[in-house]
mmCIF file of C-alpha atoms in Angstrom:
data_model
loop_
_atom_site.group_PDB
_atom_site.id
_atom_site.type_symbol
_atom_site.label_atom_id
_atom_site.label_comp_id
_atom_site.label_asym_id
_atom_site.label_seq_id
_atom_site.Cartn_x
_atom_site.Cartn_y
_atom_site.Cartn_z
ATOM 1 C CA UNK A 26 0.000 0.000 0.000
ATOM 2 C CA UNK A 27 1.467 3.313 -1.063
ATOM 3 C CA UNK A 28 1.321 6.377 1.137
ATOM 4 C CA UNK A 29 1.875 8.641 -1.873
ATOM 5 C CA UNK A 30 -0.250 11.729 -2.197
ATOM 6 C CA UNK A 31 -2.217 12.202 -5.412
ATOM 7 C CA UNK A 32 -0.924 14.550 -8.063
ATOM 8 C CA UNK A 33 -1.687 18.221 -7.613
ATOM 9 C CA UNK A 34 -5.165 19.086 -8.771
ATOM 10 C CA UNK A 35 -4.970 22.870 -8.547
ATOM 11 C CA UNK A 36 -3.823 24.715 -11.658
ATOM 12 C CA UNK A 37 -0.335 26.118 -11.339
ATOM 13 C CA UNK A 38 -0.252 29.851 -11.982
ATOM 14 C CA UNK A 39 1.767 32.796 -10.834
ATOM 15 C CA UNK A 40 3.891 32.705 -8.674
ATOM 16 C CA UNK A 41 4.566 29.048 -9.499
ATOM 17 C CA UNK A 42 5.466 29.966 -13.078
ATOM 18 C CA UNK A 43 7.858 32.618 -11.822
ATOM 19 C CA UNK A 44 9.613 30.060 -9.592
ATOM 20 C CA UNK A 45 10.122 27.678 -12.515
ATOM 21 C CA UNK A 46 11.314 30.567 -14.655
ATOM 22 C CA UNK A 47 13.911 31.372 -11.998
ATOM 23 C CA UNK A 48 15.143 27.767 -12.278
ATOM 24 C CA UNK A 49 15.168 28.083 -16.081
ATOM 25 C CA UNK A 50 17.154 31.325 -15.940
ATOM 26 C CA UNK A 51 19.616 29.770 -13.487
ATOM 27 C CA UNK A 52 20.035 26.729 -15.749
ATOM 28 C CA UNK A 53 20.640 29.045 -18.716
ATOM 29 C CA UNK A 54 23.275 30.880 -16.658
ATOM 30 C CA UNK A 55 24.928 27.529 -15.998
ATOM 31 C CA UNK A 56 24.896 26.594 -19.683
ATOM 32 C CA UNK A 57 26.414 29.972 -20.546
ATOM 33 C CA UNK A 58 29.238 29.139 -18.093
ATOM 34 C CA UNK A 59 29.922 25.687 -19.545
ATOM 35 C CA UNK A 60 27.632 23.677 -17.289
ATOM 36 C CA UNK A 61 24.659 21.470 -18.136
ATOM 37 C CA UNK A 62 20.977 22.472 -18.655
ATOM 38 C CA UNK A 63 19.769 21.790 -15.146
ATOM 39 C CA UNK A 64 18.493 24.387 -12.682
ATOM 40 C CA UNK A 65 16.580 24.132 -9.417
ATOM 41 C CA UNK A 66 14.694 26.562 -7.207
ATOM 42 C CA UNK A 67 13.539 25.646 -3.699
ATOM 43 C CA UNK A 68 10.658 27.653 -2.283
ATOM 44 C CA UNK A 69 9.117 27.780 1.180
ATOM 45 C CA UNK A 70 5.757 29.509 1.148
ATOM 46 C CA UNK A 71 6.299 32.289 -1.350
ATOM 47 C CA UNK A 72 10.001 32.760 -0.534
ATOM 48 C CA UNK A 73 12.913 31.434 -2.584
ATOM 49 C CA UNK A 74 15.389 29.784 -0.200
ATOM 50 C CA UNK A 75 17.770 28.322 -2.806
ATOM 51 C CA UNK A 76 18.404 28.843 -6.505
ATOM 52 C CA UNK A 77 21.186 26.811 -8.108
ATOM 53 C CA UNK A 78 22.378 25.287 -11.347
ATOM 54 C CA UNK A 79 24.347 22.141 -11.979
ATOM 55 C CA UNK A 80 28.077 22.489 -11.202
ATOM 56 C CA UNK A 81 29.317 18.986 -12.088
ATOM 57 C CA UNK A 82 31.915 20.247 -14.567
ATOM 58 C CA UNK A 83 33.007 23.212 -12.478
ATOM 59 C CA UNK A 84 33.572 21.132 -9.343
ATOM 60 C CA UNK A 85 34.470 17.788 -10.995
ATOM 61 C CA UNK A 86 31.880 16.312 -8.638
ATOM 62 C CA UNK A 87 29.454 13.990 -10.405
ATOM 63 C CA UNK A 88 26.959 14.470 -7.552
ATOM 64 C CA UNK A 89 26.835 18.276 -7.930
ATOM 65 C CA UNK A 90 23.476 18.237 -9.687
ATOM 66 C CA UNK A 91 21.273 21.337 -9.485
ATOM 67 C CA UNK A 92 18.807 19.692 -7.095
ATOM 68 C CA UNK A 93 21.538 18.452 -4.735
ATOM 69 C CA UNK A 94 23.236 21.849 -4.815
ATOM 70 C CA UNK A 95 19.900 23.574 -4.095
ATOM 71 C CA UNK A 96 19.026 21.168 -1.255
ATOM 72 C CA UNK A 97 22.413 21.822 0.360
ATOM 73 C CA UNK A 98 21.877 25.578 0.076
ATOM 74 C CA UNK A 99 18.286 25.417 1.391
ATOM 75 C CA UNK A 100 19.372 23.318 4.390
ATOM 76 C CA UNK A 101 22.134 25.815 5.108
ATOM 77 C CA UNK A 102 19.829 28.828 4.669
ATOM 78 C CA UNK A 103 17.090 27.360 6.873
ATOM 79 C CA UNK A 104 19.577 25.735 9.288
ATOM 80 C CA UNK A 105 17.839 22.354 9.104
ATOM 81 C CA UNK A 106 17.925 19.084 7.191
ATOM 82 C CA UNK A 107 14.119 18.916 7.253
ATOM 83 C CA UNK A 108 12.740 20.848 4.291
ATOM 84 C CA UNK A 109 9.100 20.056 5.050
ATOM 85 C CA UNK A 110 6.936 22.864 3.747
ATOM 86 C CA UNK A 111 9.268 23.409 0.788
ATOM 87 C CA UNK A 112 8.926 22.516 -2.851
ATOM 88 C CA UNK A 113 11.520 22.247 -5.593
ATOM 89 C CA UNK A 114 11.185 23.482 -9.158
ATOM 90 C CA UNK A 115 13.552 21.659 -11.486
ATOM 91 C CA UNK A 116 14.113 22.156 -15.205
ATOM 92 C CA UNK A 117 14.234 18.370 -15.585
ATOM 93 C CA UNK A 118 12.749 15.424 -13.740
ATOM 94 C CA UNK A 119 15.241 14.623 -10.983
ATOM 95 C CA UNK A 120 17.479 11.617 -11.494
ATOM 96 C CA UNK A 121 17.152 8.776 -8.954
ATOM 97 C CA UNK A 122 19.935 10.301 -6.781
ATOM 98 C CA UNK A 123 18.229 13.691 -6.726
ATOM 99 C CA UNK A 124 14.764 12.218 -6.165
ATOM 100 C CA UNK A 125 16.144 10.312 -3.179
ATOM 101 C CA UNK A 126 17.711 13.504 -1.787
ATOM 102 C CA UNK A 127 14.357 15.285 -2.209
ATOM 103 C CA UNK A 128 12.670 12.450 -0.333
ATOM 104 C CA UNK A 129 15.252 12.430 2.478
ATOM 105 C CA UNK A 130 15.005 16.224 2.789
ATOM 106 C CA UNK A 131 11.227 15.783 3.153
ATOM 107 C CA UNK A 132 10.385 18.218 0.373
ATOM 108 C CA UNK A 133 6.622 18.393 -0.108
ATOM 109 C CA UNK A 134 6.591 18.596 -3.882
ATOM 110 C CA UNK A 135 8.764 18.218 -6.988
ATOM 111 C CA UNK A 136 7.690 20.331 -9.962
ATOM 112 C CA UNK A 137 9.673 19.473 -13.082
ATOM 113 C CA UNK A 138 9.696 20.704 -16.657
ATOM 114 C CA UNK A 139 11.319 18.138 -18.929
ATOM 115 C CA UNK A 140 11.612 14.451 -18.133
ATOM 116 C CA UNK A 141 14.277 11.769 -18.079
ATOM 117 C CA UNK A 142 13.603 10.794 -21.686
ATOM 118 C CA UNK A 143 14.292 14.398 -22.759
ATOM 119 C CA UNK A 144 17.667 14.387 -20.983
ATOM 120 C CA UNK A 145 18.472 11.029 -22.546
ATOM 121 C CA UNK A 146 17.514 12.362 -26.006
ATOM 122 C CA UNK A 147 20.069 15.159 -25.544
ATOM 123 C CA UNK A 148 22.800 12.611 -24.775
ATOM 124 C CA UNK A 149 22.795 12.258 -20.997
ATOM 125 C CA UNK A 150 23.413 8.784 -19.549
ATOM 126 C CA UNK A 151 20.133 8.648 -17.638
ATOM 127 C CA UNK A 152 18.707 5.756 -15.689
ATOM 128 C CA UNK A 153 15.201 5.417 -17.055
ATOM 129 C CA UNK A 154 13.475 5.142 -13.696
ATOM 130 C CA UNK A 155 10.820 7.821 -13.354
ATOM 131 C CA UNK A 156 10.057 9.771 -10.210
ATOM 132 C CA UNK A 157 6.603 8.187 -10.213
ATOM 133 C CA UNK A 158 8.151 4.696 -10.063
ATOM 134 C CA UNK A 159 10.623 5.753 -7.366
ATOM 135 C CA UNK A 160 7.824 7.296 -5.324
ATOM 136 C CA UNK A 161 5.633 4.220 -5.634
ATOM 137 C CA UNK A 162 8.361 1.611 -5.047
ATOM 138 C CA UNK A 163 9.902 3.586 -2.199
ATOM 139 C CA UNK A 164 6.658 4.507 -0.479
ATOM 140 C CA UNK A 165 7.457 8.223 -0.615
ATOM 141 C CA UNK A 166 4.703 10.752 -0.040
ATOM 142 C CA UNK A 167 6.369 13.474 -2.109
ATOM 143 C CA UNK A 168 3.959 15.057 -4.577
ATOM 144 C CA UNK A 169 5.078 15.081 -8.217
ATOM 145 C CA UNK A 170 4.040 17.570 -10.897
ATOM 146 C CA UNK A 171 5.563 16.820 -14.305
ATOM 147 C CA UNK A 172 5.767 18.693 -17.598
ATOM 148 C CA UNK A 173 5.454 22.133 -15.994
ATOM 149 C CA UNK A 174 6.555 24.806 -18.511
ATOM 150 C CA UNK A 175 8.158 21.950 -20.467
ATOM 151 C CA UNK A 176 8.637 23.919 -23.701
ATOM 152 C CA UNK A 177 10.458 26.692 -21.843
ATOM 153 C CA UNK A 178 12.689 24.139 -20.123
ATOM 154 C CA UNK A 179 13.487 22.505 -23.468
ATOM 155 C CA UNK A 180 14.906 25.827 -24.694
ATOM 156 C CA UNK A 181 17.733 25.425 -22.155
ATOM 157 C CA UNK A 182 18.508 21.954 -23.528
ATOM 158 C CA UNK A 183 18.512 23.374 -27.062
ATOM 159 C CA UNK A 184 21.021 26.063 -26.104
ATOM 160 C CA UNK A 185 23.123 23.435 -24.343
ATOM 161 C CA UNK A 186 23.095 21.214 -27.443
ATOM 162 C CA UNK A 187 24.562 24.067 -29.512
ATOM 163 C CA UNK A 188 27.698 24.274 -27.341
ATOM 164 C CA UNK A 189 30.812 22.807 -28.960
ATOM 165 C CA UNK A 190 32.364 21.654 -25.684
ATOM 166 C CA UNK A 191 29.276 20.384 -23.881
ATOM 167 C CA UNK A 192 29.761 18.049 -20.968
ATOM 168 C CA UNK A 193 27.673 14.880 -20.993
ATOM 169 C CA UNK A 194 27.588 12.354 -18.198
#
């Protein structure tokens, strides 16, 4: 028996769109600095507590994904490892490592733009295990909203794909 909450039923409008657009802008900033097309924004209430992009290449740390980086920053900012009451906006569906970190941090909701198959289509070595499967198999109660502002998130991937020296992992 799963303790997962149902998908969000309320329409997502402003300020939710503005939070995802912050993640998109941060991801674009990362791409412009030689990083990958992943950005994440963690919000508590209506306040941004972390806004980060992927820094895998910059730090030579394969775990330095945008979501992990944002979770670290949010925990530091809020001085806690319990991010209950927070939600994360991510330009792409979190990988299994990032989903697990979101679960352990007790984030209430993951809102993502593109999905794992999009990242794979752009050349990333993704494990094709969706957040929905991870939530169900793991008994997580994190709420998942997928495909949010997907077309806008895909623009970041397109810019990334035009880079000559793009880093794929």
